[in-house]
PDB file of C-alpha atoms in Angstrom:
ATOM      1  CA  UNK A   7      12.079  15.021   0.675  1.00 65.00           C
ATOM      2  CA  UNK A   8       9.034  15.008  -1.669  1.00 66.00           C
ATOM      3  CA  UNK A   9       7.785  18.545  -1.878  1.00 77.00           C
ATOM      4  CA  UNK A  10       3.937  18.954  -1.395  1.00 76.00           C
ATOM      5  CA  UNK A  11       1.709  21.016  -3.633  1.00 79.00           C
ATOM      6  CA  UNK A  12       0.189  23.255  -0.887  1.00 90.00           C
ATOM      7  CA  UNK A  13       4.092  24.139   0.423  1.00 95.00           C
ATOM      8  CA  UNK A  14       5.717  27.273   1.401  1.00 96.00           C
ATOM      9  CA  UNK A  15       9.416  28.088   1.200  1.00 97.00           C
ATOM     10  CA  UNK A  16      10.906  30.802   2.900  1.00 98.00           C
ATOM     11  CA  UNK A  17      14.272  32.040   4.710  1.00 98.00           C
ATOM     12  CA  UNK A  18      13.972  33.449   8.449  1.00 98.00           C
ATOM     13  CA  UNK A  19      17.155  34.653  10.030  1.00 98.00           C
ATOM     14  CA  UNK A  20      18.039  37.181  13.049  1.00 97.00           C
ATOM     15  CA  UNK A  21      20.919  38.142  15.142  1.00 97.00           C
ATOM     16  CA  UNK A  22      20.186  35.628  17.849  1.00 97.00           C
ATOM     17  CA  UNK A  23      17.965  32.778  18.847  1.00 97.00           C
ATOM     18  CA  UNK A  24      16.855  30.686  22.024  1.00 95.00           C
ATOM     19  CA  UNK A  25      15.325  27.286  21.164  1.00 95.00           C
ATOM     20  CA  UNK A  26      14.993  26.116  25.092  1.00 89.00           C
ATOM     21  CA  UNK A  27      13.369  22.985  26.760  1.00 81.00           C
ATOM     22  CA  UNK A  28      10.179  24.399  27.820  1.00 76.00           C
ATOM     23  CA  UNK A  29      11.097  23.260  31.479  1.00 72.00           C
ATOM     24  CA  UNK A  30      13.419  25.752  32.222  1.00 70.00           C
ATOM     25  CA  UNK A  31      10.854  28.574  30.739  1.00 67.00           C
ATOM     26  CA  UNK A  32       9.758  29.125  34.281  1.00 66.00           C
ATOM     27  CA  UNK A  33      13.263  30.776  35.236  1.00 66.00           C
ATOM     28  CA  UNK A  34      16.493  30.229  35.873  1.00 71.00           C
ATOM     29  CA  UNK A  35      19.259  30.125  33.249  1.00 82.00           C
ATOM     30  CA  UNK A  36      18.504  29.337  29.981  1.00 88.00           C
ATOM     31  CA  UNK A  37      20.316  27.033  27.102  1.00 90.00           C
ATOM     32  CA  UNK A  38      19.469  27.034  23.702  1.00 94.00           C
ATOM     33  CA  UNK A  39      19.129  23.863  21.579  1.00 94.00           C
ATOM     34  CA  UNK A  40      21.795  23.457  18.611  1.00 95.00           C
ATOM     35  CA  UNK A  41      18.958  23.479  15.973  1.00 96.00           C
ATOM     36  CA  UNK A  42      15.232  24.862  16.020  1.00 97.00           C
ATOM     37  CA  UNK A  43      12.516  22.824  17.498  1.00 96.00           C
ATOM     38  CA  UNK A  44       9.544  21.965  15.515  1.00 97.00           C
ATOM     39  CA  UNK A  45       7.381  23.592  17.608  1.00 95.00           C
ATOM     40  CA  UNK A  46       9.307  26.962  17.219  1.00 96.00           C
ATOM     41  CA  UNK A  47       9.521  26.754  13.665  1.00 97.00           C
ATOM     42  CA  UNK A  48       5.577  25.902  13.511  1.00 96.00           C
ATOM     43  CA  UNK A  49       5.201  29.270  15.410  1.00 95.00           C
ATOM     44  CA  UNK A  50       7.424  31.088  13.195  1.00 97.00           C
ATOM     45  CA  UNK A  51       5.005  29.514  10.308  1.00 97.00           C
ATOM     46  CA  UNK A  52       1.894  30.202  11.780  1.00 96.00           C
ATOM     47  CA  UNK A  53       3.255  33.791  12.425  1.00 96.00           C
ATOM     48  CA  UNK A  54       3.622  34.111   8.581  1.00 97.00           C
ATOM     49  CA  UNK A  55      -0.008  33.171   8.055  1.00 96.00           C
ATOM     50  CA  UNK A  56      -2.446  31.320   9.984  1.00 93.00           C
ATOM     51  CA  UNK A  57      -6.261  30.218   9.739  1.00 92.00           C
ATOM     52  CA  UNK A  58      -8.128  27.720  11.918  1.00 91.00           C
ATOM     53  CA  UNK A  59      -9.142  25.705   8.772  1.00 92.00           C
ATOM     54  CA  UNK A  60      -5.663  24.528   8.141  1.00 93.00           C
ATOM     55  CA  UNK A  61      -2.591  23.732  10.301  1.00 93.00           C
ATOM     56  CA  UNK A  62       1.041  23.680   9.443  1.00 96.00           C
ATOM     57  CA  UNK A  63       3.241  20.739   8.924  1.00 96.00           C
ATOM     58  CA  UNK A  64       7.562  21.464   8.896  1.00 97.00           C
ATOM     59  CA  UNK A  65       8.978  19.107   6.380  1.00 97.00           C
ATOM     60  CA  UNK A  66      12.762  20.328   6.654  1.00 97.00           C
ATOM     61  CA  UNK A  67      14.862  22.841   6.968  1.00 98.00           C
ATOM     62  CA  UNK A  68      18.593  23.435   5.938  1.00 98.00           C
ATOM     63  CA  UNK A  69      21.066  25.281   8.281  1.00 98.00           C
ATOM     64  CA  UNK A  70      22.528  27.704   6.198  1.00 98.00           C
ATOM     65  CA  UNK A  71      25.041  29.646   8.904  1.00 97.00           C
ATOM     66  CA  UNK A  72      27.641  27.926  11.341  1.00 97.00           C
ATOM     67  CA  UNK A  73      26.077  27.008  14.691  1.00 97.00           C
ATOM     68  CA  UNK A  74      27.942  28.902  17.266  1.00 97.00           C
ATOM     69  CA  UNK A  75      26.518  30.403  20.619  1.00 96.00           C
ATOM     70  CA  UNK A  76      27.245  33.452  22.804  1.00 95.00           C
ATOM     71  CA  UNK A  77      26.222  33.915  26.606  1.00 94.00           C
ATOM     72  CA  UNK A  78      24.690  37.108  28.276  1.00 90.00           C
ATOM     73  CA  UNK A  79      24.186  38.210  31.717  1.00 87.00           C
ATOM     74  CA  UNK A  80      20.371  38.716  31.795  1.00 82.00           C
ATOM     75  CA  UNK A  81      18.560  40.053  34.732  1.00 79.00           C
ATOM     76  CA  UNK A  82      14.924  38.294  34.235  1.00 76.00           C
ATOM     77  CA  UNK A  83      11.821  39.675  36.525  1.00 72.00           C
ATOM     78  CA  UNK A  84      11.225  36.772  39.189  1.00 72.00           C
ATOM     79  CA  UNK A  85       7.928  35.527  39.497  1.00 69.00           C
ATOM     80  CA  UNK A  86       7.482  36.399  43.111  1.00 72.00           C
ATOM     81  CA  UNK A  87       9.073  40.430  42.516  1.00 70.00           C
ATOM     82  CA  UNK A  88      12.389  41.590  41.896  1.00 72.00           C
ATOM     83  CA  UNK A  89      15.015  40.210  39.718  1.00 74.00           C
ATOM     84  CA  UNK A  90      18.434  38.389  39.581  1.00 79.00           C
ATOM     85  CA  UNK A  91      21.367  37.891  37.302  1.00 83.00           C
ATOM     86  CA  UNK A  92      21.155  34.545  35.087  1.00 83.00           C
ATOM     87  CA  UNK A  93      23.150  33.434  31.991  1.00 87.00           C
ATOM     88  CA  UNK A  94      21.321  33.054  29.009  1.00 90.00           C
ATOM     89  CA  UNK A  95      23.350  30.668  26.150  1.00 93.00           C
ATOM     90  CA  UNK A  96      21.998  32.176  22.689  1.00 96.00           C
ATOM     91  CA  UNK A  97      22.328  30.979  19.115  1.00 97.00           C
ATOM     92  CA  UNK A  98      24.315  33.603  17.226  1.00 97.00           C
ATOM     93  CA  UNK A  99      23.759  34.819  13.350  1.00 97.00           C
ATOM     94  CA  UNK A 100      21.199  32.176  12.850  1.00 98.00           C
ATOM     95  CA  UNK A 101      19.790  31.757   9.423  1.00 98.00           C
ATOM     96  CA  UNK A 102      17.633  28.879   8.170  1.00 98.00           C
ATOM     97  CA  UNK A 103      15.567  27.592   4.784  1.00 98.00           C
ATOM     98  CA  UNK A 104      12.101  26.245   6.007  1.00 98.00           C
ATOM     99  CA  UNK A 105       9.766  23.962   3.948  1.00 97.00           C
ATOM    100  CA  UNK A 106       6.427  23.836   5.327  1.00 97.00           C
ATOM    101  CA  UNK A 107       2.828  22.668   3.812  1.00 96.00           C
ATOM    102  CA  UNK A 108      -0.655  23.112   5.216  1.00 96.00           C
ATOM    103  CA  UNK A 109      -3.185  20.469   5.565  1.00 94.00           C
ATOM    104  CA  UNK A 110      -6.985  20.997   6.628  1.00 93.00           C
ATOM    105  CA  UNK A 111      -8.030  20.769  10.334  1.00 91.00           C
ATOM    106  CA  UNK A 112     -10.256  17.965  10.499  1.00 88.00           C
ATOM    107  CA  UNK A 113     -11.514  19.013  13.585  1.00 87.00           C
ATOM    108  CA  UNK A 114     -12.967  21.992  12.538  1.00 88.00           C
ATOM    109  CA  UNK A 115     -16.042  20.693  11.288  1.00 87.00           C
ATOM    110  CA  UNK A 116     -17.415  24.389  10.969  1.00 85.00           C
ATOM    111  CA  UNK A 117     -14.710  25.434   8.319  1.00 86.00           C
ATOM    112  CA  UNK A 118     -15.530  22.624   5.818  1.00 89.00           C
ATOM    113  CA  UNK A 119     -16.934  24.798   3.235  1.00 89.00           C
ATOM    114  CA  UNK A 120     -13.807  26.902   3.601  1.00 89.00           C
ATOM    115  CA  UNK A 121     -11.403  24.020   2.715  1.00 91.00           C
ATOM    116  CA  UNK A 122      -9.910  26.023  -0.457  1.00 92.00           C
ATOM    117  CA  UNK A 123      -6.498  24.767  -1.039  1.00 92.00           C
ATOM    118  CA  UNK A 124      -5.950  27.119  -3.940  1.00 93.00           C
ATOM    119  CA  UNK A 125      -7.121  30.405  -1.703  1.00 93.00           C
ATOM    120  CA  UNK A 126      -4.692  29.480   1.392  1.00 94.00           C
ATOM    121  CA  UNK A 127      -2.075  28.453  -0.870  1.00 94.00           C
ATOM    122  CA  UNK A 128      -2.043  32.209  -2.666  1.00 94.00           C
ATOM    123  CA  UNK A 129      -2.670  33.555   0.686  1.00 94.00           C
ATOM    124  CA  UNK A 130       0.161  32.235   2.309  1.00 95.00           C
ATOM    125  CA  UNK A 131       2.573  33.070  -0.449  1.00 95.00           C
ATOM    126  CA  UNK A 132       1.652  36.653  -0.480  1.00 96.00           C
ATOM    127  CA  UNK A 133       2.299  36.491   3.389  1.00 96.00           C
ATOM    128  CA  UNK A 134       5.539  35.252   2.823  1.00 97.00           C
ATOM    129  CA  UNK A 135       6.376  37.813   0.519  1.00 96.00           C
ATOM    130  CA  UNK A 136       5.421  40.729   2.643  1.00 94.00           C
ATOM    131  CA  UNK A 137       7.291  39.346   5.746  1.00 94.00           C
ATOM    132  CA  UNK A 138       4.644  37.747   7.608  1.00 93.00           C
ATOM    133  CA  UNK A 139       1.697  38.827   9.240  1.00 92.00           C
ATOM    134  CA  UNK A 140       2.737  38.878  12.584  1.00 93.00           C
ATOM    135  CA  UNK A 141       5.934  39.532  14.614  1.00 94.00           C
ATOM    136  CA  UNK A 142       8.334  36.862  13.777  1.00 96.00           C
ATOM    137  CA  UNK A 143      11.020  35.595  16.515  1.00 95.00           C
ATOM    138  CA  UNK A 144      13.284  32.984  16.746  1.00 97.00           C
ATOM    139  CA  UNK A 145      12.246  31.075  20.177  1.00 93.00           C
ATOM    140  CA  UNK A 146      11.610  34.048  22.288  1.00 90.00           C
ATOM    141  CA  UNK A 147      10.460  37.391  22.139  1.00 90.00           C
ATOM    142  CA  UNK A 148      14.027  39.120  22.354  1.00 91.00           C
ATOM    143  CA  UNK A 149      15.184  36.921  19.719  1.00 95.00           C
ATOM    144  CA  UNK A 150      13.259  39.339  16.678  1.00 95.00           C
ATOM    145  CA  UNK A 151      13.805  37.689  12.915  1.00 97.00           C
ATOM    146  CA  UNK A 152      13.006  38.314   9.561  1.00 97.00           C
ATOM    147  CA  UNK A 153      11.538  36.436   6.735  1.00 97.00           C
ATOM    148  CA  UNK A 154      11.688  36.439   3.078  1.00 96.00           C
ATOM    149  CA  UNK A 155      10.670  33.878   0.240  1.00 97.00           C
ATOM    150  CA  UNK A 156      13.538  31.468  -0.854  1.00 96.00           C
ATOM    151  CA  UNK A 157      14.014  28.542  -3.469  1.00 96.00           C
ATOM    152  CA  UNK A 158      14.663  25.827  -0.947  1.00 96.00           C
ATOM    153  CA  UNK A 159      18.307  24.338  -1.264  1.00 95.00           C
ATOM    154  CA  UNK A 160      19.428  27.126  -3.417  1.00 95.00           C
ATOM    155  CA  UNK A 161      22.829  28.898  -2.255  1.00 95.00           C
ATOM    156  CA  UNK A 162      26.085  28.200  -0.545  1.00 96.00           C
ATOM    157  CA  UNK A 163      25.532  26.946   3.260  1.00 95.00           C
ATOM    158  CA  UNK A 164      28.216  26.301   5.673  1.00 97.00           C
ATOM    159  CA  UNK A 165      27.421  22.670   6.047  1.00 97.00           C
ATOM    160  CA  UNK A 166      27.533  22.087   2.371  1.00 96.00           C
ATOM    161  CA  UNK A 167      31.041  20.307   2.517  1.00 94.00           C
ATOM    162  CA  UNK A 168      30.489  18.049   5.862  1.00 93.00           C
ATOM    163  CA  UNK A 169      31.568  14.874   5.660  1.00 91.00           C
ATOM    164  CA  UNK A 170      29.611  12.906   8.392  1.00 94.00           C
ATOM    165  CA  UNK A 171      26.097  13.448   9.652  1.00 96.00           C
ATOM    166  CA  UNK A 172      25.639  15.062  13.149  1.00 96.00           C
ATOM    167  CA  UNK A 173      23.190  13.361  15.783  1.00 96.00           C
ATOM    168  CA  UNK A 174      21.777  16.292  18.140  1.00 95.00           C
ATOM    169  CA  UNK A 175      20.673  13.921  20.478  1.00 92.00           C
ATOM    170  CA  UNK A 176      17.119  13.916  22.539  1.00 92.00           C
ATOM    171  CA  UNK A 177      15.266  16.960  22.106  1.00 93.00           C
ATOM    172  CA  UNK A 178      11.550  18.495  22.701  1.00 94.00           C
ATOM    173  CA  UNK A 179       9.566  18.040  19.520  1.00 95.00           C
ATOM    174  CA  UNK A 180       6.202  20.097  20.217  1.00 94.00           C
ATOM    175  CA  UNK A 181       2.916  19.841  21.638  1.00 94.00           C
ATOM    176  CA  UNK A 182       0.056  18.406  20.326  1.00 94.00           C
ATOM    177  CA  UNK A 183      -3.465  19.999  21.110  1.00 93.00           C
ATOM    178  CA  UNK A 184      -6.655  18.340  21.305  1.00 91.00           C
ATOM    179  CA  UNK A 185      -7.941  20.284  18.290  1.00 89.00           C
ATOM    180  CA  UNK A 186      -4.916  19.039  16.401  1.00 90.00           C
ATOM    181  CA  UNK A 187      -4.929  15.219  17.660  1.00 91.00           C
ATOM    182  CA  UNK A 188      -4.584  12.854  14.869  1.00 90.00           C
ATOM    183  CA  UNK A 189      -3.978   9.343  16.548  1.00 92.00           C
ATOM    184  CA  UNK A 190      -7.171   8.225  18.765  1.00 92.00           C
ATOM    185  CA  UNK A 191      -4.710   7.794  21.880  1.00 93.00           C
ATOM    186  CA  UNK A 192      -4.091  11.566  21.791  1.00 94.00           C
ATOM    187  CA  UNK A 193      -7.718  12.784  21.469  1.00 92.00           C
ATOM    188  CA  UNK A 194      -9.045  15.104  24.102  1.00 92.00           C
ATOM    189  CA  UNK A 195      -5.900  15.281  25.527  1.00 94.00           C
ATOM    190  CA  UNK A 196      -2.517  17.768  25.435  1.00 95.00           C
ATOM    191  CA  UNK A 197       0.564  15.814  24.507  1.00 95.00           C
ATOM    192  CA  UNK A 198       4.017  16.798  24.817  1.00 95.00           C
ATOM    193  CA  UNK A 199       6.286  15.111  22.017  1.00 96.00           C
ATOM    194  CA  UNK A 200       9.972  14.168  21.901  1.00 95.00           C
ATOM    195  CA  UNK A 201      12.362  13.580  19.321  1.00 94.00           C
ATOM    196  CA  UNK A 202      14.951  10.999  20.078  1.00 91.00           C
ATOM    197  CA  UNK A 203      17.510  11.667  17.183  1.00 90.00           C
ATOM    198  CA  UNK A 204      17.561  14.843  15.485  1.00 95.00           C
ATOM    199  CA  UNK A 205      20.151  14.368  12.713  1.00 96.00           C
ATOM    200  CA  UNK A 206      21.718  16.984  10.272  1.00 97.00           C
ATOM    201  CA  UNK A 207      22.985  15.559   6.880  1.00 97.00           C
ATOM    202  CA  UNK A 208      25.657  16.917   4.522  1.00 96.00           C
ATOM    203  CA  UNK A 209      24.082  20.363   3.218  1.00 96.00           C
ATOM    204  CA  UNK A 210      22.687  21.037   6.584  1.00 97.00           C
ATOM    205  CA  UNK A 211      19.474  19.523   6.306  1.00 97.00           C
ATOM    206  CA  UNK A 212      17.219  18.332   8.884  1.00 98.00           C
ATOM    207  CA  UNK A 213      14.123  16.289   8.119  1.00 97.00           C
ATOM    208  CA  UNK A 214      11.651  16.812  11.039  1.00 97.00           C
ATOM    209  CA  UNK A 215       9.100  13.686  11.958  1.00 96.00           C
ATOM    210  CA  UNK A 216       5.212  14.553  11.914  1.00 95.00           C
ATOM    211  CA  UNK A 217       3.634  15.033  15.303  1.00 95.00           C
ATOM    212  CA  UNK A 218       1.883  11.579  15.119  1.00 94.00           C
ATOM    213  CA  UNK A 219       4.849  10.157  13.999  1.00 95.00           C
ATOM    214  CA  UNK A 220       6.606  10.928  17.520  1.00 94.00           C
ATOM    215  CA  UNK A 221       6.578   7.967  19.794  1.00 92.00           C
ATOM    216  CA  UNK A 222       8.302   9.293  22.988  1.00 95.00           C
ATOM    217  CA  UNK A 223       5.233  11.295  24.543  1.00 95.00           C
ATOM    218  CA  UNK A 224       3.328  12.202  27.348  1.00 94.00           C
ATOM    219  CA  UNK A 225       0.097  12.967  28.113  1.00 95.00           C
ATOM    220  CA  UNK A 226      -0.244  16.232  30.256  1.00 93.00           C
ATOM    221  CA  UNK A 227      -3.705  16.706  31.123  1.00 93.00           C
ATOM    222  CA  UNK A 228      -7.274  16.311  29.554  1.00 94.00           C
ATOM    223  CA  UNK A 229      -8.443  19.091  26.972  1.00 92.00           C
ATOM    224  CA  UNK A 230     -11.282  19.883  24.958  1.00 90.00           C
ATOM    225  CA  UNK A 231     -10.808  20.833  21.466  1.00 86.00           C
ATOM    226  CA  UNK A 232     -11.208  24.641  20.234  1.00 86.00           C
ATOM    227  CA  UNK A 233     -13.574  24.428  17.813  1.00 84.00           C
ATOM    228  CA  UNK A 234     -13.763  27.775  16.058  1.00 84.00           C
ATOM    229  CA  UNK A 235     -16.933  29.307  14.523  1.00 78.00           C
ATOM    230  CA  UNK A 236     -17.300  30.161  10.678  1.00 67.00           C
ATOM    231  CA  UNK A 237     -17.406  33.790  11.015  1.00 53.00           C
ATOM    232  CA  UNK A 238     -17.883  34.145   7.059  1.00 53.00           C
ATOM    233  CA  UNK A 239     -20.985  31.992   7.009  1.00 51.00           C
ATOM    234  CA  UNK A 240     -22.481  33.734  10.094  1.00 47.00           C
ATOM    235  CA  UNK A 241     -22.210  37.053   8.356  1.00 46.00           C
ATOM    236  CA  UNK A 242     -23.569  36.070   5.196  1.00 44.00           C
ATOM    237  CA  UNK A 243     -26.599  34.822   7.337  1.00 46.00           C
ATOM    238  CA  UNK A 244     -27.010  37.784   9.072  1.00 46.00           C
ATOM    239  CA  UNK A 245     -26.668  39.971   5.781  1.00 46.00           C
ATOM    240  CA  UNK A 246     -29.887  37.569   4.314  1.00 47.00           C
ATOM    241  CA  UNK A 247     -31.831  37.990   7.340  1.00 44.00           C
ATOM    242  CA  UNK A 248     -31.343  41.933   7.211  1.00 49.00           C
ATOM    243  CA  UNK A 249     -32.215  41.739   3.280  1.00 47.00           C
ATOM    244  CA  UNK A 250     -35.807  39.880   3.960  1.00 44.00           C
TER     245      UNK A 250
END
């Protein structure tokens, strides 16, 4: 896949991961998808670095370790009080190389003068080197993870010698919020997206479609875009008024 100029490349790894379908998040037993969802990877990337001026696009990942699972008995707290035994199936010993790039959010009209590509490229690269600005986790809070910079595609991976592509079947892709909608049909709505045929090719590579490329989707509800104020501009104006 073609590498964008404003790209970051990093490796994320941890003992466990739980990329579960949002439908089962309300309670009961949970089973992880075999690969990270687009939404989970976007969350990891935003935990490394995010500003309202930009949004992250996940380009592709490389699965470095063997896909394996482990089931644990968990006692989650029930919504109506108390707890009960449930079995969660986690991915075990996960490691992924991730390539992502940022684009400017056209909905954030107050941030036009903050669209400095070089500035955000340098900031995001520094945050990758420092391990991220916020806590990193793989799908859920109990699956803590670590981030470090890498050269995407370098090093040996478990699936380097695989003979056939692996199709993971129908999968949840992510959610498009109103302030991120690109297509006119998604404007003013919260939209859930699905991915029909996630496929891993030789070497462990998985290319992710962009959100607007997902044709299987459902509009959940109407939603107003969240517009951020330009804080730096406001502070500058306040200083000018004070100086006069």
